[in-house]
mmCIF file of C-alpha atoms in Angstrom:
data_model
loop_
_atom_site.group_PDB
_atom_site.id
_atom_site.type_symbol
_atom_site.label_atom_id
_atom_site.label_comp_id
_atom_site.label_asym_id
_atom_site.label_seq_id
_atom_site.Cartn_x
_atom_site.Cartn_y
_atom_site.Cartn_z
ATOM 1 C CA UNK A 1 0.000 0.000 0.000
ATOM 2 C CA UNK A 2 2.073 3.101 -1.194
ATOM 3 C CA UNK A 3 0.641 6.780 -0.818
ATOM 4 C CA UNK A 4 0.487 9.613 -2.683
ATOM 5 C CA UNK A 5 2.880 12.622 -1.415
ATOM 6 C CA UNK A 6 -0.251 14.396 -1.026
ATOM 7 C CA UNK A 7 -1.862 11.584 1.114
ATOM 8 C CA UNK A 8 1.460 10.994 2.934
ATOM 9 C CA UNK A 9 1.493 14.667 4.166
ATOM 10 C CA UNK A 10 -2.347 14.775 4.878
ATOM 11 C CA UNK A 11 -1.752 11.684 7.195
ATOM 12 C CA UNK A 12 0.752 13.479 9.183
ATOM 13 C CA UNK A 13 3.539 10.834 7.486
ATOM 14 C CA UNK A 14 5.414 13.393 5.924
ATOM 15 C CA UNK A 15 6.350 16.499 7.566
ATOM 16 C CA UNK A 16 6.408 19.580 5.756
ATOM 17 C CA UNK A 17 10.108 20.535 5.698
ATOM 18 C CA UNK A 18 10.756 16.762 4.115
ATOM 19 C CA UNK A 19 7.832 17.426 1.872
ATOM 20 C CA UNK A 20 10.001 20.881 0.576
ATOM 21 C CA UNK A 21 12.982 18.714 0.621
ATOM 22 C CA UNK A 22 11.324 16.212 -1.996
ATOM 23 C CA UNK A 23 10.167 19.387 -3.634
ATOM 24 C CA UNK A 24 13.615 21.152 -3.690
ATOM 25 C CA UNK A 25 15.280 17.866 -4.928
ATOM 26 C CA UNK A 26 13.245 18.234 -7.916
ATOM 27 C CA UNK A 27 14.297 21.670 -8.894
ATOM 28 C CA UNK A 28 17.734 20.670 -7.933
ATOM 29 C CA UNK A 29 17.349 17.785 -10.450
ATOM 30 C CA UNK A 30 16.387 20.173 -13.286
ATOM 31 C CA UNK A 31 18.844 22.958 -12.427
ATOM 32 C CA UNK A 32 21.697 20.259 -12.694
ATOM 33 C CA UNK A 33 20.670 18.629 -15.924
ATOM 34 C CA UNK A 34 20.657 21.989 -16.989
ATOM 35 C CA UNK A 35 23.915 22.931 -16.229
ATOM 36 C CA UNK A 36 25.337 22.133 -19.138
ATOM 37 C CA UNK A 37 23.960 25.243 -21.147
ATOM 38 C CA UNK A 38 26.394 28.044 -21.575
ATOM 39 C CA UNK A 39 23.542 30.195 -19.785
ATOM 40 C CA UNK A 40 23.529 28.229 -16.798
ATOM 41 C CA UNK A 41 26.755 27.162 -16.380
ATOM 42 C CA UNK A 42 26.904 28.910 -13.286
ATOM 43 C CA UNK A 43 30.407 30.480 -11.146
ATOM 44 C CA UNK A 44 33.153 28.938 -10.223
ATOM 45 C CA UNK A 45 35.109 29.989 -6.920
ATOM 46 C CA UNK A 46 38.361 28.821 -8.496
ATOM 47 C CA UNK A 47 39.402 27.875 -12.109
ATOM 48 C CA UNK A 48 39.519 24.227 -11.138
ATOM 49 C CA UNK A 49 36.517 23.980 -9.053
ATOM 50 C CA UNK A 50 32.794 22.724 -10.130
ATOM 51 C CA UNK A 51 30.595 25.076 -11.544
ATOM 52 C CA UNK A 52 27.587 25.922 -9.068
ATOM 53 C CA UNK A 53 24.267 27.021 -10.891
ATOM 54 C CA UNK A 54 22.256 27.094 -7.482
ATOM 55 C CA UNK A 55 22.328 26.999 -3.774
ATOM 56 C CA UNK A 56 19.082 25.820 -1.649
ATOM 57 C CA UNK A 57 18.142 26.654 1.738
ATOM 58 C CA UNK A 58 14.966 26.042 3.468
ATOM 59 C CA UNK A 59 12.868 28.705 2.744
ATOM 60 C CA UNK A 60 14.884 30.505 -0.389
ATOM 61 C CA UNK A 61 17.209 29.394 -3.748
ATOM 62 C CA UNK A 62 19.736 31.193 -5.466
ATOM 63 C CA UNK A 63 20.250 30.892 -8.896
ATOM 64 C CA UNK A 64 23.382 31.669 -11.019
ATOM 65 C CA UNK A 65 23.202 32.255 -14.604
ATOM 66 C CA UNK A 66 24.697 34.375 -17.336
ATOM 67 C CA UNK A 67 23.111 38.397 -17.367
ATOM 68 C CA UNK A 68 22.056 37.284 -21.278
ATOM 69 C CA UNK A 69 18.331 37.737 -22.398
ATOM 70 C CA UNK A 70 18.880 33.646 -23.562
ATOM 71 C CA UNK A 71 20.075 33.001 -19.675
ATOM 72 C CA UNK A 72 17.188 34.409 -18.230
ATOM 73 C CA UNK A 73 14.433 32.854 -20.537
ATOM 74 C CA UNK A 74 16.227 29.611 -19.784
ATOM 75 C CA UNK A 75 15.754 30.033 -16.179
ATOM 76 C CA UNK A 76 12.012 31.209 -16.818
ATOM 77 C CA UNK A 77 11.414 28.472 -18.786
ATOM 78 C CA UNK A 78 12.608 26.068 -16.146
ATOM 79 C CA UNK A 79 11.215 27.581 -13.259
ATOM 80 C CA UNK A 80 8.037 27.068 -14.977
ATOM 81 C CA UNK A 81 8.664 23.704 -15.761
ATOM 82 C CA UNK A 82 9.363 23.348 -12.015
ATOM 83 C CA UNK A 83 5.813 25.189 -10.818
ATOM 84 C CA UNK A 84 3.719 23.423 -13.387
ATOM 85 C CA UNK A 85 5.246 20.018 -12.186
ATOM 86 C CA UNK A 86 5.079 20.956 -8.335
ATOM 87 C CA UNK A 87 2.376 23.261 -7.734
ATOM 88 C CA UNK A 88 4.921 25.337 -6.273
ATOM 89 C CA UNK A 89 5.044 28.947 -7.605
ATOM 90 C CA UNK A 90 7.612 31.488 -7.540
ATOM 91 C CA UNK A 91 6.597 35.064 -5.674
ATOM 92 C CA UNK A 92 8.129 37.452 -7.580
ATOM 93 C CA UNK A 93 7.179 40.525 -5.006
ATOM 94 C CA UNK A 94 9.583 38.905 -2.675
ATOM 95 C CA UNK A 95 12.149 37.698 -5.108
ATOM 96 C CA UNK A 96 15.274 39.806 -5.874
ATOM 97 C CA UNK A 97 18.153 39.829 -8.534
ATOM 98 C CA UNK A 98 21.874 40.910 -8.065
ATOM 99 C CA UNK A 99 24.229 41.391 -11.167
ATOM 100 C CA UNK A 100 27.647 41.732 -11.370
ATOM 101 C CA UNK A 101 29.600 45.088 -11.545
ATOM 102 C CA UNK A 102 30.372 45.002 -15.170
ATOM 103 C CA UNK A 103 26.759 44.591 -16.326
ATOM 104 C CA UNK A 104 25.657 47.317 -18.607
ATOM 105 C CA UNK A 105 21.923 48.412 -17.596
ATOM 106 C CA UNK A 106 20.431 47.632 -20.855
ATOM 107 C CA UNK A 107 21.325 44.193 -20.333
ATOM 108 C CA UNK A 108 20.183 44.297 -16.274
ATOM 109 C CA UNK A 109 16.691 45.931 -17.623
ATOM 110 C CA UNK A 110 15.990 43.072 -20.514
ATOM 111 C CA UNK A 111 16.927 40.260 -17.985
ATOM 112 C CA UNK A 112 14.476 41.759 -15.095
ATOM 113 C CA UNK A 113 11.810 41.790 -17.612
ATOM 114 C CA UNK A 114 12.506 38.074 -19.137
ATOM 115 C CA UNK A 115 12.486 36.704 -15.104
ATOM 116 C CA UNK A 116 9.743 39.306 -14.129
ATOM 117 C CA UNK A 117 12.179 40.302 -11.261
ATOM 118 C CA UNK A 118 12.789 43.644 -10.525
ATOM 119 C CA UNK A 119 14.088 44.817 -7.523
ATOM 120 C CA UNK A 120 17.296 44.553 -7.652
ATOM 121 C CA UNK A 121 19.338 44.616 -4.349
ATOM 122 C CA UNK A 122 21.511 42.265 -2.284
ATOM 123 C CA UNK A 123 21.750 43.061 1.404
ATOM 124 C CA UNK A 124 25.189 43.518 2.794
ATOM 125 C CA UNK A 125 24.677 39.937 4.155
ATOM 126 C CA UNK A 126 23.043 37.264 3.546
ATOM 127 C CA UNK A 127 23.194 33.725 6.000
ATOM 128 C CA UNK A 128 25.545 36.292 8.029
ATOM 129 C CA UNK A 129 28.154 36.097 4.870
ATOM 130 C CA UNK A 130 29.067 38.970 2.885
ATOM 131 C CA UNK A 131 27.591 38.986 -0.494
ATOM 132 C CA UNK A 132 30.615 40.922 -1.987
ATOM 133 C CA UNK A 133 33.864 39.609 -1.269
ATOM 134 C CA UNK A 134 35.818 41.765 -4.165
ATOM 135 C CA UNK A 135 39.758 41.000 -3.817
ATOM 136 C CA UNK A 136 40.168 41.840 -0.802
ATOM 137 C CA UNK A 137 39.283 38.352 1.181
ATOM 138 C CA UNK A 138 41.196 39.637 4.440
ATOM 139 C CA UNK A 139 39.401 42.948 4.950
ATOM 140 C CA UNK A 140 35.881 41.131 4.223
ATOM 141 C CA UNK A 141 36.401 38.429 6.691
ATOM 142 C CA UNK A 142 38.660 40.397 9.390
ATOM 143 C CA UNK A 143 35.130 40.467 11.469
ATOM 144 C CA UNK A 144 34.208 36.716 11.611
ATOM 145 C CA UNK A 145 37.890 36.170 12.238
ATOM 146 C CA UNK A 146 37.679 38.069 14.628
ATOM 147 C CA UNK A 147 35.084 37.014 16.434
ATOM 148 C CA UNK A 148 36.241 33.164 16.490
ATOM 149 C CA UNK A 149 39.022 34.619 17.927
ATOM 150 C CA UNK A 150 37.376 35.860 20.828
ATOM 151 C CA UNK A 151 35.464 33.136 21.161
ATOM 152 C CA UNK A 152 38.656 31.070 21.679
ATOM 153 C CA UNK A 153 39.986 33.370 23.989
ATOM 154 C CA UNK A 154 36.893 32.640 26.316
ATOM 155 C CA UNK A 155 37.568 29.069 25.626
ATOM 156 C CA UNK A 156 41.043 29.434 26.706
ATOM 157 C CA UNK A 157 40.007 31.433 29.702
ATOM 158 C CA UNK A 158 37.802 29.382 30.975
ATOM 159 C CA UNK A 159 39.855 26.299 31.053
ATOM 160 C CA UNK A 160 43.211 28.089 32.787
ATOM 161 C CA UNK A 161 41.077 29.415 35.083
ATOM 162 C CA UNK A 162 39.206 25.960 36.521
#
């Protein structure tokens, strides 16, 4: 006797954070297969590293894609493939989109209107990381430095002095 994932959750068998992660795995699934577009090849932290297209956390994605009219129909197209298949939707009042420094406005204007995104902002933070490193990683990271530091300090405090 198998359920639905419908029925599963209406009994109480599924929770709803492993009902999203059933959910998420699915537009995980699509983002990766994906991947191999020139549009959504995503960034790479290092010239050897993997290519990462998206990040998922519980309540919010990031996507990373070329600032291209073609990169931003591709994502449309697949978040829609995504909804249709999920009955998920995407709220587009509360979703934001963050280009890179070099991007001429023409091109951030046509790409807002292909995603229907457009506010445009990135916090300062975001998970408590900075979202722009730039090159220098020592200045952007003095402060959580930093604070492990003191943290160890109380460590070490606390054990010299018992």
């Amino acid at each position: 006797n198998s359920l639905s994932l419908r029925e599963a959750f209406d009994r109480e068998t599924l929770s709803p954070l492993t009902c999203f992660f059933i959910a998420a795995e699915g537009l995980s699934c699509l983002l990766k297969s994906s991947s191999q577009s020139s549009v959504l090849g995503g960034i790479k932290v290092a010239p050897t590293a993997l290519a990462v297209n998206h990040l998922l956390f519980a309540d919010d994605s990031l996507l990373f894609f070329k600032a291209s009219v073609e990169g931003a129909e591709a994502v449309s197209n697949l978040l829609n493939s995504y909804c249709r298949a999920s009955g998920q939707r995407v709220n587009n009042d509360k979703s934001t989109i963050f280009f890179s420094r070099g991007c001429p406005q023409t091109t951030r204007d046509s790409v807002k209107l292909a995603v229907q995104v457009h506010k445009e902002s990135l916090s300062d933070k975001y998970l408590g990381m900075p979202t722009d490193v730039g090159h220098s990683k020592n200045g952007t990271f003095k402060y959580l430095r930093d604070h492990v530091w003191e943290k160890v300090k109380g460590w070490m405090e606390k054990l010299l002095s018992a």
